[in-house]
Coordinates of C-alpha atoms in Angstrom, one line a residue:
M1 CA 20.0 26.6 21.1
K2 CA 18.5 28.1 18.1
K3 CA 19.9 28.7 14.4
Q4 CA 18.9 31.6 12.2
W5 CA 18.1 30.2 8.7
N6 CA 17.0 33.6 7.3
S7 CA 15.2 36.6 8.5
Y8 CA 12.1 34.7 9.3
V9 CA 13.0 31.0 9.7
E10 CA 14.7 29.6 12.7
I11 CA 15.8 26.1 13.8
W12 CA 15.4 25.1 17.4
D13 CA 16.3 22.1 19.4
M14 CA 13.6 20.5 21.5
A15 CA 14.9 21.6 25.0
D16 CA 15.3 25.4 24.2
F17 CA 11.7 25.5 22.5
E18 CA 10.2 23.9 25.5
E19 CA 11.7 26.2 27.9
T20 CA 11.0 29.3 25.8
Y21 CA 7.5 28.4 24.7
P22 CA 6.2 25.9 27.4
D23 CA 2.5 26.3 26.7
I24 CA 3.0 25.9 22.9
F25 CA 5.2 22.9 23.4
R26 CA 2.8 21.2 25.7
R27 CA -0.2 21.6 23.4
G28 CA 1.7 20.8 20.2
F29 CA 4.0 18.1 21.2
G30 CA 2.6 16.8 24.6
Q31 CA 4.7 14.9 27.0
T32 CA 6.7 12.8 24.5
G33 CA 8.1 15.7 22.3
L34 CA 9.4 14.5 19.0
K35 CA 10.3 10.9 20.0
H36 CA 7.1 9.3 18.9
I37 CA 6.0 11.3 15.9
R38 CA 4.1 9.0 13.5
F39 CA 2.1 11.5 11.3
C40 CA 1.9 14.9 9.7
K41 CA -0.5 17.4 11.5
A42 CA -1.3 21.0 11.9
D43 CA -3.1 22.4 15.1
R44 CA -4.4 25.9 15.3
L45 CA -3.8 27.9 18.4
N46 CA -4.9 31.5 19.1
R47 CA -2.2 33.3 17.0
S48 CA -0.3 30.4 15.7
V49 CA -0.2 26.9 14.0
I50 CA 1.9 24.2 15.6
G51 CA 2.4 20.7 14.1
T52 CA 4.8 17.9 13.0
F53 CA 6.1 16.4 9.8
A54 CA 6.8 12.7 9.3
I55 CA 8.1 12.2 5.9
P56 CA 8.5 8.6 4.5
G57 CA 11.6 7.7 2.6
R58 CA 11.6 7.2 -1.2
Q59 CA 13.5 4.0 -0.8
E60 CA 11.5 2.5 2.0
P61 CA 8.3 4.5 2.4
A62 CA 7.1 1.9 5.1
G63 CA 10.4 2.3 7.0
K64 CA 11.8 4.9 9.3
K65 CA 10.4 8.4 8.7
R66 CA 12.2 11.8 8.9
T67 CA 10.5 13.7 11.8
F68 CA 10.5 17.3 13.0
G69 CA 8.1 19.8 14.3
Y70 CA 7.3 23.4 13.3
C71 CA 5.4 26.4 14.8
L72 CA 4.1 29.1 12.5
M73 CA 3.8 32.5 14.4
E74 CA 3.2 36.0 13.1
G75 CA 5.8 36.6 10.5
K76 CA 8.0 33.8 11.8
L77 CA 8.4 30.0 11.3
L78 CA 10.2 27.9 13.8
F79 CA 11.3 24.5 13.1
V80 CA 11.9 22.1 16.1
E81 CA 14.2 19.1 15.9
E82 CA 16.4 16.6 17.7
T83 CA 18.6 15.8 14.8
D84 CA 19.7 17.6 11.6
C85 CA 16.7 16.4 9.5
V86 CA 15.3 19.9 9.1
R87 CA 18.7 21.4 7.9
G88 CA 18.9 18.7 5.3
E89 CA 15.4 19.4 4.0
L90 CA 15.9 23.2 3.9
E91 CA 19.3 22.9 2.1
A92 CA 17.8 20.6 -0.5
M93 CA 14.9 23.0 -0.9
D94 CA 17.0 26.0 -1.3
D95 CA 18.9 24.2 -4.1
Y96 CA 15.6 23.6 -5.8
L97 CA 13.9 27.0 -5.4
S98 CA 15.0 29.9 -7.8
E99 CA 14.4 32.5 -5.1
E100 CA 13.7 32.9 -1.4
P101 CA 10.1 32.9 -0.4
P102 CA 8.8 36.4 0.7
S103 CA 7.2 35.3 4.0
A104 CA 7.0 32.7 6.6
M105 CA 3.7 31.3 5.4
V106 CA 5.0 31.2 1.7
F107 CA 8.1 29.3 3.0
L108 CA 6.0 26.7 4.7
F109 CA 4.0 26.3 1.5
E110 CA 7.1 26.0 -0.5
L111 CA 8.4 23.3 1.9
M112 CA 5.2 21.2 1.6
E113 CA 5.2 21.5 -2.2
F114 CA 8.8 20.5 -2.2
L115 CA 8.2 17.3 -0.3
V116 CA 5.9 16.0 -3.1
K117 CA 7.3 17.7 -6.2
D118 CA 8.2 14.6 -8.0
D119 CA 5.8 12.2 -6.4
V120 CA 3.7 11.7 -9.6
V121 CA 6.7 10.2 -11.4
F122 CA 7.5 8.3 -8.2
L123 CA 4.0 6.7 -8.0
Q124 CA 4.3 5.8 -11.7
Q125 CA 7.1 3.3 -10.6
Y126 CA 4.5 1.5 -8.4
E127 CA 2.2 1.3 -11.4
E128 CA 5.0 -0.2 -13.3
R129 CA 5.8 -2.6 -10.6
L130 CA 2.3 -3.9 -10.3
T131 CA 2.0 -4.3 -14.1
K132 CA 5.1 -6.5 -14.0
V133 CA 3.7 -8.5 -11.2
E134 CA 0.3 -9.0 -13.2
E135 CA 2.3 -10.0 -16.3
E136 CA 4.4 -12.5 -14.2
L137 CA 1.1 -13.8 -12.8
L138 CA -0.4 -14.4 -16.1
R139 CA 2.6 -16.3 -17.2
G140 CA 2.4 -18.5 -14.2
E141 CA 5.6 -17.0 -12.4
T142 CA 4.1 -16.8 -8.9
E143 CA 7.4 -17.1 -7.0
D144 CA 7.6 -14.6 -4.1
F145 CA 4.2 -13.2 -5.2
E146 CA 2.7 -13.0 -1.8
W147 CA 5.7 -11.3 -0.3
T148 CA 5.9 -8.7 -3.3
I149 CA 2.3 -7.8 -3.1
F150 CA 2.6 -7.4 0.8
Q151 CA 5.6 -5.0 0.4
I152 CA 3.9 -2.9 -2.3
R153 CA 0.6 -2.8 -0.3
R154 CA 2.4 -1.8 2.8
E155 CA 4.3 1.0 1.2
L156 CA 1.3 2.2 -0.6
S157 CA -0.5 2.4 2.8
A158 CA 2.4 4.6 4.2
L159 CA 2.2 6.9 1.3
S160 CA -1.7 7.0 1.3
A161 CA -1.5 8.1 5.0
F162 CA 1.2 10.8 4.4
Y163 CA -0.7 12.4 1.4
E164 CA -4.0 12.4 3.4
Q165 CA -2.3 14.1 6.5
L166 CA -0.6 16.5 4.1
S167 CA -3.9 17.4 2.6
D168 CA -5.5 18.0 6.0
M169 CA -2.6 20.2 6.9
G170 CA -3.1 22.3 3.8
E171 CA -6.7 22.8 4.7
T172 CA -5.9 23.9 8.3
L173 CA -3.2 26.3 7.2
Q174 CA -5.8 27.6 4.4
Q175 CA -8.3 28.4 7.3
Y176 CA -5.4 30.0 9.2
A177 CA -4.6 32.3 6.3
A178 CA -8.2 33.2 5.6
E179 CA -8.7 34.4 9.3
R180 CA -5.8 36.7 8.8
E181 CA -7.1 37.9 5.5
A182 CA -4.1 36.6 3.5
E183 CA -5.8 35.9 0.3
R184 CA -2.8 34.8 -1.6
D185 CA -1.7 32.5 1.1
R186 CA -5.0 31.1 1.6
M187 CA -5.0 30.2 -2.2
L188 CA -1.6 28.6 -2.1
F189 CA -2.4 26.3 0.8
G190 CA -5.7 25.3 -1.0
L191 CA -3.5 24.3 -4.0
C192 CA -1.3 22.3 -1.6
A193 CA -4.3 20.5 -0.1
D194 CA -5.6 19.8 -3.7
R195 CA -2.3 18.4 -4.8
A196 CA -1.9 16.1 -1.9
G197 CA -5.6 15.1 -2.4
R198 CA -4.8 14.1 -6.0
L199 CA -1.8 12.1 -4.8
Y200 CA -3.8 10.4 -2.2
S201 CA -6.6 9.3 -4.8
T202 CA -3.8 8.0 -7.0
V203 CA -2.4 5.8 -4.2
Q204 CA -5.9 4.7 -3.5
M205 CA -6.4 3.5 -7.1
M206 CA -3.2 1.7 -6.9
K207 CA -4.3 0.0 -3.8
E208 CA -7.3 -1.2 -5.5
Y209 CA -5.1 -2.4 -8.4
V210 CA -3.3 -4.5 -5.8
M211 CA -6.6 -6.0 -4.6
Q212 CA -7.6 -6.8 -8.1
I213 CA -4.2 -8.6 -8.7
R214 CA -4.7 -10.6 -5.4
E215 CA -8.2 -11.5 -6.4
M216 CA -6.8 -12.8 -9.8
Q217 CA -4.2 -14.8 -8.1
Q218 CA -6.9 -16.4 -6.0
S219 CA -9.2 -17.1 -8.9
R220 CA -6.2 -18.9 -10.6
I221 CA -5.9 -20.9 -7.5
D222 CA -9.5 -21.7 -7.3
V223 CA -9.5 -22.7 -11.0
R224 CA -6.5 -25.2 -10.3
Q225 CA -8.2 -26.5 -7.3
N226 CA -11.3 -27.1 -9.4
Q227 CA -9.5 -28.9 -12.1
V228 CA -7.8 -31.1 -9.5
M229 CA -11.2 -32.0 -8.0
K230 CA -12.7 -32.5 -11.3
M231 CA -9.9 -35.1 -12.3
L232 CA -10.2 -36.8 -9.0
T233 CA -14.1 -37.1 -9.5
I234 CA -13.5 -38.4 -12.9
V235 CA -11.0 -41.1 -11.6
T236 CA -13.4 -42.0 -8.8
T237 CA -16.3 -42.4 -11.2
V238 CA -14.3 -44.5 -13.6
F239 CA -13.3 -47.0 -10.9
M240 CA -16.6 -47.2 -9.0
P241 CA -18.1 -49.8 -11.3
L242 CA -14.9 -51.7 -11.3
S243 CA -14.8 -51.7 -7.6
L244 CA -18.4 -53.1 -7.7
I245 CA -17.5 -55.9 -10.0
A246 CA -14.4 -56.8 -7.9
G247 CA -16.4 -56.7 -4.7
W248 CA -19.2 -58.8 -6.3
Y249 CA -16.8 -61.6 -7.6
G250 CA -14.8 -61.3 -4.4
M251 CA -17.5 -63.0 -2.3
N252 CA -16.2 -66.5 -3.3
F253 CA -19.5 -68.3 -3.0
S254 CA -19.2 -71.9 -4.1
G255 CA -22.2 -71.7 -6.4
M256 CA -21.0 -68.7 -8.5
P257 CA -21.1 -70.3 -12.0
E258 CA -18.2 -67.9 -13.4
L259 CA -15.6 -69.3 -11.0
K260 CA -15.2 -72.6 -12.9
W261 CA -16.0 -71.5 -16.3
P262 CA -12.8 -71.2 -18.5
Y263 CA -13.8 -67.9 -20.2
G264 CA -14.9 -66.2 -16.8
Y265 CA -11.7 -64.2 -16.4
P266 CA -11.5 -63.0 -19.8
L267 CA -15.1 -62.0 -19.9
A268 CA -14.9 -60.0 -16.7
A269 CA -11.8 -58.2 -17.9
A270 CA -13.6 -57.5 -21.2
V271 CA -16.6 -56.0 -19.4
C272 CA -14.4 -53.8 -17.2
L273 CA -12.6 -52.5 -20.4
A274 CA -16.0 -51.9 -22.0
I275 CA -17.2 -50.0 -19.0
V276 CA -14.1 -47.7 -18.8
A277 CA -14.2 -47.0 -22.5
A278 CA -18.0 -46.2 -22.4
E279 CA -17.3 -43.8 -19.3
I280 CA -14.5 -42.0 -21.2
W281 CA -16.7 -41.7 -24.4
I282 CA -19.4 -40.2 -22.2
F283 CA -17.1 -37.8 -20.5
K284 CA -15.6 -36.5 -23.6
K285 CA -19.0 -36.1 -25.1
K286 CA -20.2 -34.1 -22.2
K287 CA -16.8 -32.2 -22.4
W288 CA -16.0 -33.1 -18.9
M289 CA -12.6 -34.2 -20.0

């Protein structure tokens, strides 16, 4: 069953498209159809371009994607779906556009542009989230840090793949338009590929920002571990001579003169205190404490 959207755009269900265009279906969608679409693509055939869209959601970019297929023929654009995903996208695009695109190729270009129209502002939200995470890290508020960073990195990876695929689609469609000597369409798809490429670069910079924050967190952990090890080393060093004295006078030989001397115990205690005081003074002078 097909539905006419306008004079050059049609929406087909999968079964009818496979029956009407079996060769194109096999080369474009393989044996699985639209069930396992995971990415956007554009494949050039002799006189057409066939491909798929896998659009990440704004609320959960790493979650379930909105998927459908398309086939660009001479003067005609066919969308292939198993749900009503395409209709929702086209209705939203119609509300956004001031006038109807003049051709099927321009319509596909407008759709690709519509999918990323507000993504610069959308990506700024990730920058704000990362800045907030960095501020919390500097204040020592590291609760749920690992989970937050994992979620942001996962979502940025999904968006990065989407923009990269959209850029590749724009380049393929640009070549398709050039072969048909459609100079305006070639320029339009070139602009689309460049815009998606810039968004991809922006996401890559944010992924690097995520790595810097993770390295900062690891550095803070290393500093804390070094401080703990430093304190343990100081404590061990302080008690090492005391342990020697305790071991020396714990031998209990009968000939040890200090055992029967009335001032032996106070003298040993005074020597231990003097050793501890001297070590603390040395540590502070060396700025080890």
